[in-house]
Amino acid sequence: MMVSASPSMVARSSLEEMLDSLRRRDEAEKPKELPPALPSRPTSKARLPSARRSLPNNFNAETLIRSPEWAPSVNKRKERDSGVKRCNNFGVKKTEKDVVESPYVASEEELQSRQKVAKSDWGDSVAYFIMKKLKVWGRGPSGLWESGTIQSTSGDVAFVSLSSGNVIKVPRDELLPANPDVLEGVDDLARLSYLNDPSVLCNLQSRYSQDMIYSKAGPVLIAMNPFKDVQICGDDFVTAYRKKLVDKPHVYAIADAAYNEMMRDDVNQSIIISGESGAGKTETAKIAMQYLAALGGGSCGVEHAILQTNCILEAFGNAKSSRNDNASRFGKLLEIHFSSVGKICGAEIQTLFLEKSRVARLENGERSYHIFYQLCAGAPSMLKERLNLKVASDYKYLSQSGCLEIDGVDDAQKFYMLMEAFAILQICEEDQLQVFSVLAAVLWLGNVSFQVMDDENHVEVLADEAITTASRLMGCSAQELMLALSTHDNAVEDSIDKRLTLQQATDARDALAKFIYVSLFDWLVEQINKSLQVGRCYTGRSISILDIYGFESLKKNNFEQMCTNYANERLQQHFNRHLLKLEQEECELDGVDWTKVDFEDNQECLDLFEKKPFGLLSLLEEESNCPKATDLTLADKFKQHLNGNSCFKAERGRYFSVCHHAGEVLYDTSGFLEKNRDSLSSVTIQLLSSCSSQLLRLFTSKVLKQAQKPTDTSCQMNALDSPKPSVGIKFKAQLFKLMHQLESSTPHFVCCIKPNSKQLPGVYEAELVLQQLRCSGVSEVVRISRSGYPTRMTHQEFAGRYGFLLPKATVAKDPLSVSIAVLQQFSFLPEMYQIGYMKVYLRTGLIAPLEDKRNKVLRGIIGVQKYFRGYWVRRRCHQIKEGTTKLQSNVPGRNAGRKADALRTRRKSSRKISEVKDMPSELEELRRRVLQAEATLERKEEENAELQEQLQQFQTRWSDYEAKMKSMQDVWQKQMASLQVSLSAARKSLTSDNTAGQPGRVDVSSPRYDSEDALSMGSRTPGASTPINGVARETNGTLNAVGNLVKEFDQQRQTFDDEVKALIEVKSGHPDEELRKLKHRFESWKKEYKARLRETKTKTKTKLHKHGHSEEEKRRKKWWVI
């Protein structure tokens, strides 16, 4: 509801008066034990709510400072000019004019009275705590918070009995109330009755000890790094959170909420993961990606490729630092795109400021990027031989820190996983080989050594294995590489090549190695984006996951740490803006009574970095463009121009300090200018342009394209020495682009906490955790969530959703009156809600009874409608039934009358006319019969075609049967012929034998079989002692038996021939079955015939032996052969 200086103002004022009277009545009728209501909203003074501020459309690095959202307001400038310090709450400290105009800001007298009431209330509470023996928190001698009960008090001192039995003396003003045991380990800090530091720390520690690493702080998820594997992820958990079976804090719940809001509201979402180095941000980002991949997985399989990007980016962008074994040394924003149906259709990765100095310089106990160690440990033997790879300890870039391995990490296995990721992301083997060649060249560059030539410390490169291998891998000659590393192009002295000093040569070598590695990293990101690019399914819906390096404060903080902490300052400001500032500004602009929650505003720290022309980045850029500037002059310029900022502290020499939101950090300007310039000499660029390596030429071409762009700096250097913008300006532009993208999405925050600095499981350092909670602003978020109104609805929405719950007599026309009437109808306490100009503000838990009542009323309405509609349908059905009965009773009579009239008309008509009338029906009948006959004929033709086809198949099969039977007949005939020949031979043999022994005897043939039935007949000569007649009788008996066998053979042969011919001539029946039977009979007869032949053989042999033939004659006339 908009407020203006029109007649509506009068109506609004009367409505406000009604509100005040209602509240005064509620306060008079309220029981004394209830807490006092919040101060009533004044009716005489109000202001129009201004439109919510947002980032301009042309948000960029140049216009950011001028933007009203990011630049300090006019009041802030007046404050700084007048020397008034800004308060650490929303906005700035109000001037007197602002305080008078705004009725919602308490005066100094009101604040003092409130503080007095609070102190008196706490004094009464101490007595109450002593009487009820309730627990309190107090600091022990060790400085840690301990819980106990108050035994007694003495002035400003209280004696607290700890659970261990010890009694400590604690100042009364340092006592803090403790929560009851029933609230120990709650999953949301906002549910704690007392929200103080020891209560929050105790609650988180209780959950951490039970491996419950996720907790809520209002809208923020707190993730504690367990430093061990905790079984809280997997397919079962994904299914549970997808189906809403679990309502516990989890990264899955954050990702699920982001996905549902994207699909419901069609608004891009972002998951911002923050925390210190080693807090577990990278693993948390992986878990969120896994859930989104499971939720939006489709048939294209791009979600699997998205998950594999982690393996590549971690290998090339993560390293072991002094505080984290897998520290991200770059910022990453993964934007996952979804189709209209919620399926993943592609992704895009944006990176931010890779720490290139780690390639050449390492602190003790640190490692360079993981890929170097993985390549040395896991590369196949053929690849090692081709690249001349050695163990990691042989390379100076890797061995300088004294740390080559990470406990529990297998670099060889990681390399194998990297190769699989390359294959899934479709990076071909040729490109992989080039990548590994470039990496090996970087390692060998680190082993290049220099030799001092003269007293001026000029050097030359030693021609050893390192320079030879590096030049071969880069695709250039060793002499060209040696010249590029030991000379430089002096633009002042007519481009005459001059020798470098030892330090200059070392810096040139390291600059070349760092340039190659950073360019390789950027190229890999480009290839990954090409593999994950969105196709035609692009809809503009996306969920971004931000994983960026955390706040760092090391023993020696340099340029990289300053950029890292600056990025964290900007992210903290984004966090404050969405969860703290906008939360309360909306309430203030809508005229809602609000108790402000103070928080650490870091806008002044951001001004220290970004303000023009006297900000850290602007001054650094100015000094970088001057050739004679040094790190010491840079520090002096900082101290000269930045001392007026409260976040800047000047130190001796090259040092200065910055008060960040997470603490004060001491910076050393050593190397600031060189790292910010990030320049390459023209000799080095020419060398890379002439290399045969495609990647190196590609890297150089990008530098040359940037060098062709016009520059407008005041202090110009060699164009090739400064071909691109400085690192600081480039980093600032990338950061602003990142923040602009985050501002255009709905944020979801995950705060990662590092429980201990030793990276040990189960160890909980309370002070470290408390520091991180304070730096991230989690405590303020919880306070706002508790003291605020999380449920907010416009009057139109509220009235449209709950207005029907009011009786008709009390229903008003305008939405504001409806909202007030609904809240009064349910007798809600005044302190549980607020009525704004445009919205209704409800505290936590108040929307539940409204929804419950609404659902009950809706169910009742649906029940009434159900019975009414049933009654109406039954009544209508009864009416239709009655009407149908009446129609049915009248219709037969009318039909009978019509038939009678038609019959009479038909009789009066002449027969010819009737015949003429009947002809069309007869013709129609004939036509129908013709069509039926044609259909029958067509069906018969189809059947005939099918029968012909079957006949043809039968003839084909019969031809096959005939061929088989003919072949069988030929076999039988051959066997019969063989038997006949054998019998003839046997008969002749017997005849000749008898003729020789008994002249005049008739010859009788005997059968002879081939193969296993082979039988031959031989001549037999009877012995001298055997009578001729006996011999003749026995011989005649043998001949008779043989003759019978011959006759049987001829007879069976004729029989089988006849049956085969008959089987061939007859084509009906089952020829296969007859053929099998005939074959079976032949085999049976053959077997029996063989047995009888053997028997005859045995008898004949016995008889011949009986007549005593001589051995010589037996050998000569042996006629039976097996």
Short mmCIF file of C-alpha atoms in Angstrom, two decimals, residues 170-552:
data_model
loop_
_atom_site.label_atom_id
_atom_site.label_comp_id
_atom_site.label_asym_id
_atom_site.label_seq_id
_atom_site.Cartn_x
_atom_site.Cartn_y
_atom_site.Cartn_z
CA VAL A 170 33.59 -14.67 38.09
CA PRO A 171 32.59 -10.99 37.75
CA ARG A 172 28.83 -10.70 37.57
CA ASP A 173 28.93 -8.69 34.38
CA GLU A 174 30.81 -11.57 32.66
CA LEU A 175 28.22 -14.20 33.52
CA LEU A 176 26.16 -15.48 30.62
CA PRO A 177 23.06 -17.67 30.84
CA ALA A 178 23.36 -21.26 29.59
CA ASN A 179 20.71 -23.13 27.66
CA PRO A 180 18.86 -26.06 29.22
CA ASP A 181 20.08 -29.56 28.45
CA VAL A 182 17.11 -30.22 26.20
CA LEU A 183 18.52 -27.70 23.70
CA GLU A 184 21.99 -29.23 23.63
CA GLY A 185 22.99 -30.14 20.10
CA VAL A 186 20.05 -28.52 18.26
CA ASP A 187 20.54 -28.35 14.50
CA ASP A 188 19.63 -24.64 14.25
CA LEU A 189 21.39 -22.03 16.37
CA ALA A 190 18.31 -19.83 16.12
CA ARG A 191 16.46 -22.30 18.36
CA LEU A 192 18.78 -21.63 21.30
CA SER A 193 17.08 -19.80 24.13
CA TYR A 194 20.25 -17.83 24.88
CA LEU A 195 22.38 -16.85 21.93
CA ASN A 196 25.84 -16.09 23.29
CA ASP A 197 29.34 -17.15 22.32
CA PRO A 198 29.79 -20.05 24.78
CA SER A 199 26.30 -21.42 24.02
CA VAL A 200 27.00 -21.40 20.27
CA LEU A 201 30.44 -22.97 20.72
CA CYS A 202 29.10 -25.66 23.04
CA ASN A 203 26.28 -26.51 20.65
CA LEU A 204 28.61 -26.82 17.66
CA GLN A 205 31.10 -28.88 19.68
CA SER A 206 28.36 -31.25 20.82
CA ARG A 207 27.29 -31.89 17.24
CA TYR A 208 30.88 -32.10 15.97
CA SER A 209 31.72 -34.79 18.53
CA GLN A 210 28.85 -36.90 17.12
CA ASP A 211 30.04 -36.45 13.50
CA MET A 212 27.10 -34.12 12.81
CA ILE A 213 29.16 -31.60 10.90
CA TYR A 214 26.26 -29.58 9.46
CA SER A 215 24.29 -27.02 11.45
CA LYS A 216 22.06 -24.09 10.58
CA ALA A 217 22.41 -20.47 11.60
CA GLY A 218 19.15 -19.12 10.31
CA PRO A 219 19.47 -19.12 6.50
CA VAL A 220 23.20 -19.99 6.60
CA LEU A 221 24.55 -23.53 6.63
CA ILE A 222 27.57 -24.12 8.89
CA ALA A 223 29.86 -26.94 7.72
CA MET A 224 32.59 -28.15 10.09
CA ASN A 225 35.56 -29.87 8.47
CA PRO A 226 35.75 -33.36 10.07
CA PHE A 227 39.24 -34.09 8.63
CA LYS A 228 38.06 -37.67 8.07
CA ASP A 229 35.53 -39.63 6.04
CA VAL A 230 32.02 -39.23 7.44
CA GLN A 231 29.22 -41.31 5.97
CA ILE A 232 26.79 -38.51 5.28
CA CYS A 233 26.80 -38.56 1.47
CA GLY A 234 25.80 -41.04 -1.20
CA ASP A 235 22.87 -42.19 -3.28
CA ASP A 236 20.70 -43.01 -0.25
CA PHE A 237 21.09 -39.50 1.14
CA VAL A 238 20.44 -37.97 -2.28
CA THR A 239 17.20 -39.92 -2.57
CA ALA A 240 16.15 -38.96 0.95
CA TYR A 241 16.62 -35.23 0.34
CA ARG A 242 15.03 -35.38 -3.11
CA LYS A 243 11.89 -36.99 -1.68
CA LYS A 244 11.93 -34.70 1.39
CA LEU A 245 12.27 -37.67 3.71
CA VAL A 246 14.95 -35.87 5.75
CA ASP A 247 14.88 -32.32 7.08
CA LYS A 248 18.32 -32.09 8.68
CA PRO A 249 20.94 -29.49 7.77
CA HIS A 250 23.03 -30.62 4.83
CA VAL A 251 24.68 -29.31 1.69
CA TYR A 252 22.13 -31.43 -0.16
CA ALA A 253 19.35 -29.38 1.43
CA ILE A 254 20.97 -26.11 0.28
CA ALA A 255 21.39 -27.44 -3.28
CA ASP A 256 17.83 -28.79 -3.28
CA ALA A 257 16.45 -25.43 -2.14
CA ALA A 258 18.41 -23.63 -4.87
CA TYR A 259 17.15 -26.05 -7.52
CA ASN A 260 13.52 -25.78 -6.42
CA GLU A 261 13.63 -21.98 -6.30
CA MET A 262 15.16 -21.87 -9.76
CA MET A 263 12.42 -24.08 -11.21
CA ARG A 264 9.63 -22.35 -9.30
CA ASP A 265 10.59 -18.68 -9.65
CA ASP A 266 12.63 -18.92 -12.87
CA VAL A 267 15.44 -16.98 -11.16
CA ASN A 268 19.13 -17.88 -11.26
CA GLN A 269 20.59 -19.18 -8.00
CA SER A 270 24.06 -19.13 -6.47
CA ILE A 271 25.67 -21.20 -3.72
CA ILE A 272 28.44 -19.17 -2.10
CA ILE A 273 30.90 -21.23 -0.07
CA SER A 274 33.15 -19.22 2.23
CA GLY A 275 35.66 -19.97 4.92
CA GLU A 276 39.33 -19.97 5.80
CA SER A 277 41.94 -22.04 4.05
CA GLY A 278 41.52 -25.64 5.13
CA ALA A 279 37.88 -25.27 6.17
CA GLY A 280 36.68 -27.71 3.51
CA LYS A 281 35.30 -25.40 0.83
CA THR A 282 36.46 -27.53 -2.10
CA GLU A 283 34.89 -30.72 -0.73
CA THR A 284 31.68 -28.87 0.08
CA ALA A 285 31.50 -27.61 -3.50
CA LYS A 286 31.98 -31.18 -4.75
CA ILE A 287 29.08 -32.41 -2.60
CA ALA A 288 26.80 -29.66 -3.95
CA MET A 289 27.81 -30.54 -7.52
CA GLN A 290 27.10 -34.24 -6.91
CA TYR A 291 23.58 -33.50 -5.70
CA LEU A 292 22.80 -31.18 -8.61
CA ALA A 293 24.19 -33.77 -11.04
CA ALA A 294 21.91 -36.42 -9.52
CA LEU A 295 18.95 -34.04 -9.52
CA GLY A 296 19.37 -32.75 -13.07
CA GLY A 297 21.03 -35.72 -14.71
CA GLY A 298 19.84 -36.54 -18.21
CA SER A 299 20.61 -38.82 -21.10
CA CYS A 300 23.46 -36.70 -22.52
CA GLY A 301 25.77 -37.50 -19.60
CA VAL A 302 27.12 -33.96 -19.30
CA GLU A 303 26.65 -34.11 -15.53
CA HIS A 304 29.34 -36.80 -15.31
CA ALA A 305 31.71 -34.60 -17.30
CA ILE A 306 31.00 -31.68 -14.96
CA LEU A 307 32.00 -33.80 -11.97
CA GLN A 308 35.23 -34.79 -13.72
CA THR A 309 36.29 -31.16 -14.03
CA ASN A 310 37.15 -31.24 -10.33
CA CYS A 311 39.89 -33.78 -10.97
CA ILE A 312 41.56 -31.62 -13.63
CA LEU A 313 41.20 -28.28 -11.87
CA GLU A 314 42.43 -29.67 -8.56
CA ALA A 315 45.49 -31.20 -10.22
CA PHE A 316 46.44 -27.94 -11.99
CA GLY A 317 45.11 -25.38 -9.49
CA ASN A 318 45.46 -26.89 -5.99
CA ALA A 319 48.58 -27.35 -3.89
CA LYS A 320 49.69 -28.17 -0.37
CA SER A 321 50.07 -25.09 1.77
CA SER A 322 51.21 -24.71 5.35
CA ARG A 323 47.60 -24.96 6.57
CA ASN A 324 45.87 -27.17 4.01
CA ASP A 325 46.94 -30.25 2.07
CA ASN A 326 44.59 -29.43 -0.82
CA ALA A 327 44.41 -25.64 -0.87
CA SER A 328 42.76 -23.98 -3.87
CA ARG A 329 45.19 -21.45 -5.28
CA PHE A 330 42.58 -19.90 -7.59
CA GLY A 331 38.95 -18.85 -7.49
CA LYS A 332 36.35 -20.85 -9.35
CA LEU A 333 32.75 -20.09 -10.27
CA LEU A 334 31.00 -23.07 -11.82
CA GLU A 335 27.77 -22.05 -13.56
CA ILE A 336 25.56 -25.07 -14.29
CA HIS A 337 22.86 -24.47 -16.90
CA PHE A 338 19.51 -26.26 -16.85
CA SER A 339 16.89 -26.87 -19.51
CA SER A 340 13.23 -25.95 -19.23
CA VAL A 341 12.48 -29.35 -17.68
CA GLY A 342 15.23 -29.05 -15.09
CA LYS A 343 17.89 -31.21 -16.76
CA ILE A 344 21.54 -30.18 -16.94
CA CYS A 345 22.38 -29.03 -20.46
CA GLY A 346 25.87 -27.58 -19.99
CA ALA A 347 28.18 -25.61 -17.75
CA GLU A 348 30.77 -22.84 -17.79
CA ILE A 349 33.75 -22.25 -15.51
CA GLN A 350 35.18 -18.87 -14.59
CA THR A 351 38.52 -18.70 -12.84
CA LEU A 352 40.04 -15.93 -10.77
CA PHE A 353 43.73 -15.18 -10.14
CA LEU A 354 45.84 -18.31 -10.17
CA GLU A 355 48.79 -17.98 -7.78
CA LYS A 356 51.63 -18.18 -10.28
CA SER A 357 54.47 -17.53 -7.82
CA ARG A 358 53.99 -21.05 -6.42
CA VAL A 359 55.47 -22.46 -9.64
CA ALA A 360 58.94 -21.13 -8.80
CA ARG A 361 58.93 -20.25 -5.08
CA LEU A 362 57.84 -22.48 -2.18
CA GLU A 363 57.96 -22.09 1.56
CA ASN A 364 59.17 -24.90 3.79
CA GLY A 365 56.63 -27.68 4.15
CA GLU A 366 54.64 -26.65 1.05
CA ARG A 367 54.27 -28.25 -2.36
CA SER A 368 53.83 -26.85 -5.81
CA TYR A 369 50.79 -27.75 -7.88
CA HIS A 370 49.72 -31.39 -7.62
CA ILE A 371 50.12 -32.09 -11.34
CA PHE A 372 53.93 -31.95 -11.20
CA TYR A 373 54.15 -34.68 -8.57
CA GLN A 374 51.43 -36.75 -10.25
CA LEU A 375 53.26 -36.60 -13.58
CA CYS A 376 56.56 -37.70 -12.05
CA ALA A 377 54.95 -40.54 -10.09
CA GLY A 378 52.29 -41.89 -12.45
CA ALA A 379 53.47 -41.29 -16.02
CA PRO A 380 53.97 -44.48 -18.09
CA SER A 381 57.52 -45.55 -18.87
CA MET A 382 57.17 -44.58 -22.54
CA LEU A 383 56.02 -41.09 -21.63
CA LYS A 384 58.81 -40.69 -19.07
CA GLU A 385 61.38 -41.74 -21.64
CA ARG A 386 59.96 -39.34 -24.23
CA LEU A 387 59.90 -36.39 -21.83
CA ASN A 388 63.09 -37.41 -20.02
CA LEU A 389 61.16 -37.35 -16.75
CA LYS A 390 62.84 -38.14 -13.46
CA VAL A 391 61.64 -38.37 -9.87
CA ALA A 392 60.27 -35.23 -8.22
CA SER A 393 63.30 -34.84 -5.95
CA ASP A 394 65.51 -34.22 -9.01
CA TYR A 395 63.75 -30.96 -9.86
CA LYS A 396 64.67 -27.78 -7.97
CA TYR A 397 61.22 -26.25 -8.31
CA LEU A 398 59.78 -29.23 -6.39
CA SER A 399 62.54 -30.12 -3.93
CA GLN A 400 63.26 -26.62 -2.57
CA SER A 401 60.59 -26.89 0.16
CA GLY A 402 61.65 -30.32 1.44
CA CYS A 403 58.10 -31.69 1.01
CA LEU A 404 57.44 -34.11 -1.84
CA GLU A 405 54.56 -36.26 -0.58
CA ILE A 406 51.26 -35.87 1.26
CA ASP A 407 50.25 -38.44 3.84
CA GLY A 408 47.50 -40.68 2.55
CA VAL A 409 47.68 -39.40 -1.03
CA ASP A 410 48.80 -41.62 -3.93
CA ASP A 411 50.05 -39.33 -6.69
CA ALA A 412 50.29 -42.19 -9.20
CA GLN A 413 46.62 -43.09 -8.65
CA LYS A 414 45.68 -39.44 -8.97
CA PHE A 415 47.46 -39.31 -12.33
CA TYR A 416 45.46 -42.32 -13.52
CA MET A 417 42.23 -40.56 -12.50
CA LEU A 418 43.41 -37.44 -14.34
CA MET A 419 43.85 -39.41 -17.55
CA GLU A 420 40.31 -40.76 -17.21
CA ALA A 421 39.00 -37.22 -16.70
CA PHE A 422 40.83 -36.08 -19.85
CA ALA A 423 39.15 -38.87 -21.81
CA ILE A 424 35.67 -38.07 -20.47
CA LEU A 425 36.08 -34.37 -21.30
CA GLN A 426 37.21 -35.30 -24.82
CA ILE A 427 40.72 -33.88 -24.63
CA CYS A 428 42.54 -35.87 -27.30
CA GLU A 429 45.79 -37.75 -26.75
CA GLU A 430 47.73 -35.32 -28.93
CA ASP A 431 46.68 -32.39 -26.75
CA GLN A 432 47.46 -34.42 -23.64
CA LEU A 433 50.97 -35.07 -24.91
CA GLN A 434 51.49 -31.36 -25.56
CA VAL A 435 50.27 -30.56 -22.06
CA PHE A 436 52.68 -33.02 -20.47
CA SER A 437 55.51 -31.74 -22.65
CA VAL A 438 54.88 -28.18 -21.47
CA LEU A 439 54.79 -29.32 -17.84
CA ALA A 440 58.07 -31.19 -18.24
CA ALA A 441 59.60 -28.13 -19.88
CA VAL A 442 58.64 -26.04 -16.83
CA LEU A 443 60.30 -28.55 -14.51
CA TRP A 444 63.50 -28.61 -16.57
CA LEU A 445 63.55 -24.78 -16.72
CA GLY A 446 63.81 -24.81 -12.96
CA ASN A 447 67.00 -26.86 -13.24
CA VAL A 448 68.67 -24.38 -15.62
CA SER A 449 71.83 -23.04 -13.95
CA PHE A 450 73.85 -19.86 -14.49
CA GLN A 451 77.57 -19.13 -14.27
CA VAL A 452 78.96 -15.70 -13.29
CA MET A 453 81.24 -14.31 -15.98
CA ASP A 454 82.69 -11.07 -14.59
CA ASP A 455 82.89 -8.79 -11.59
CA GLU A 456 79.57 -7.13 -12.50
CA ASN A 457 77.81 -10.39 -11.76
CA HIS A 458 76.82 -10.96 -15.39
CA VAL A 459 76.02 -14.57 -16.14
CA GLU A 460 75.75 -17.08 -18.90
CA VAL A 461 73.64 -20.25 -19.05
CA LEU A 462 75.35 -23.58 -18.48
CA ALA A 463 74.90 -25.96 -21.42
CA ASP A 464 73.83 -29.02 -19.46
CA GLU A 465 71.03 -31.60 -19.57
CA ALA A 466 68.46 -29.14 -18.21
CA ILE A 467 68.86 -26.57 -21.01
CA THR A 468 69.03 -29.28 -23.68
CA THR A 469 65.89 -31.07 -22.51
CA ALA A 470 63.94 -27.85 -21.92
CA SER A 471 64.74 -26.54 -25.40
CA ARG A 472 63.76 -29.86 -27.00
CA LEU A 473 60.43 -29.94 -25.19
CA MET A 474 59.72 -26.32 -26.07
CA GLY A 475 60.63 -26.84 -29.71
CA CYS A 476 63.52 -24.38 -29.99
CA SER A 477 67.29 -24.59 -30.14
CA ALA A 478 69.38 -24.65 -26.99
CA GLN A 479 71.33 -21.58 -28.12
CA GLU A 480 68.16 -19.52 -28.56
CA LEU A 481 66.93 -20.48 -25.11
CA MET A 482 70.30 -19.71 -23.52
CA LEU A 483 70.34 -16.30 -25.20
CA ALA A 484 66.79 -15.47 -24.08
CA LEU A 485 67.56 -16.38 -20.45
CA SER A 486 70.84 -14.41 -20.21
CA THR A 487 70.18 -11.23 -22.21
CA HIS A 488 67.52 -8.54 -22.39
CA ASP A 489 66.45 -5.93 -24.89
CA ASN A 490 67.31 -2.43 -23.64
CA ALA A 491 65.01 0.07 -25.27
CA VAL A 492 67.10 3.04 -24.17
CA GLU A 493 70.37 2.01 -25.80
CA ASP A 494 69.19 1.27 -29.31
CA SER A 495 67.98 -2.26 -28.57
CA ILE A 496 71.45 -3.62 -27.92
CA ASP A 497 71.45 -7.06 -26.25
CA LYS A 498 73.10 -6.95 -22.87
CA ARG A 499 73.94 -9.68 -20.35
CA LEU A 500 71.77 -10.07 -17.28
CA THR A 501 72.96 -10.31 -13.72
CA LEU A 502 72.43 -13.48 -11.72
CA GLN A 503 69.27 -12.17 -10.04
CA GLN A 504 67.89 -10.81 -13.31
CA ALA A 505 68.58 -14.08 -15.12
CA THR A 506 66.94 -16.08 -12.34
CA ASP A 507 63.88 -13.80 -12.44
CA ALA A 508 63.69 -14.10 -16.25
CA ARG A 509 63.82 -17.89 -16.03
CA ASP A 510 61.12 -17.99 -13.34
CA ALA A 511 58.97 -15.48 -15.23
CA LEU A 512 59.10 -17.70 -18.32
CA ALA A 513 58.14 -20.78 -16.31
CA LYS A 514 55.27 -18.96 -14.57
CA PHE A 515 53.97 -17.51 -17.82
CA ILE A 516 53.94 -20.92 -19.48
CA TYR A 517 52.13 -22.58 -16.56
CA VAL A 518 49.47 -19.88 -16.13
CA SER A 519 48.82 -19.81 -19.87
CA LEU A 520 48.49 -23.60 -19.83
CA PHE A 521 45.98 -23.40 -16.98
CA ASP A 522 43.86 -20.82 -18.84
CA TRP A 523 43.99 -22.95 -22.00
CA LEU A 524 42.79 -26.01 -20.08
CA VAL A 525 39.82 -24.04 -18.72
CA GLU A 526 38.95 -23.00 -22.26
CA GLN A 527 39.03 -26.63 -23.43
CA ILE A 528 36.85 -27.70 -20.53
CA ASN A 529 34.31 -24.98 -21.34
CA LYS A 530 34.23 -26.09 -24.96
CA SER A 531 33.48 -29.63 -23.84
CA LEU A 532 30.74 -28.43 -21.47
CA GLN A 533 29.27 -25.71 -23.66
CA VAL A 534 25.51 -25.32 -23.65
CA GLY A 535 23.69 -26.45 -26.76
CA ARG A 536 20.27 -25.56 -28.06
CA CYS A 537 18.64 -26.34 -24.71
CA TYR A 538 19.91 -23.06 -23.21
CA THR A 539 17.12 -21.37 -21.25
CA GLY A 540 19.00 -18.91 -19.05
CA ARG A 541 18.38 -20.90 -15.89
CA SER A 542 21.50 -21.64 -13.94
CA ILE A 543 22.90 -22.43 -10.50
CA SER A 544 26.37 -21.06 -9.77
CA ILE A 545 28.72 -22.60 -7.20
CA LEU A 546 31.47 -20.33 -5.94
CA ASP A 547 34.59 -21.97 -4.51
CA ILE A 548 37.25 -19.39 -3.78
CA TYR A 549 40.36 -19.24 -1.65
CA GLY A 550 39.80 -18.31 1.97
CA PHE A 551 41.21 -15.55 4.13
CA GLU A 552 44.96 -15.92 4.73
#
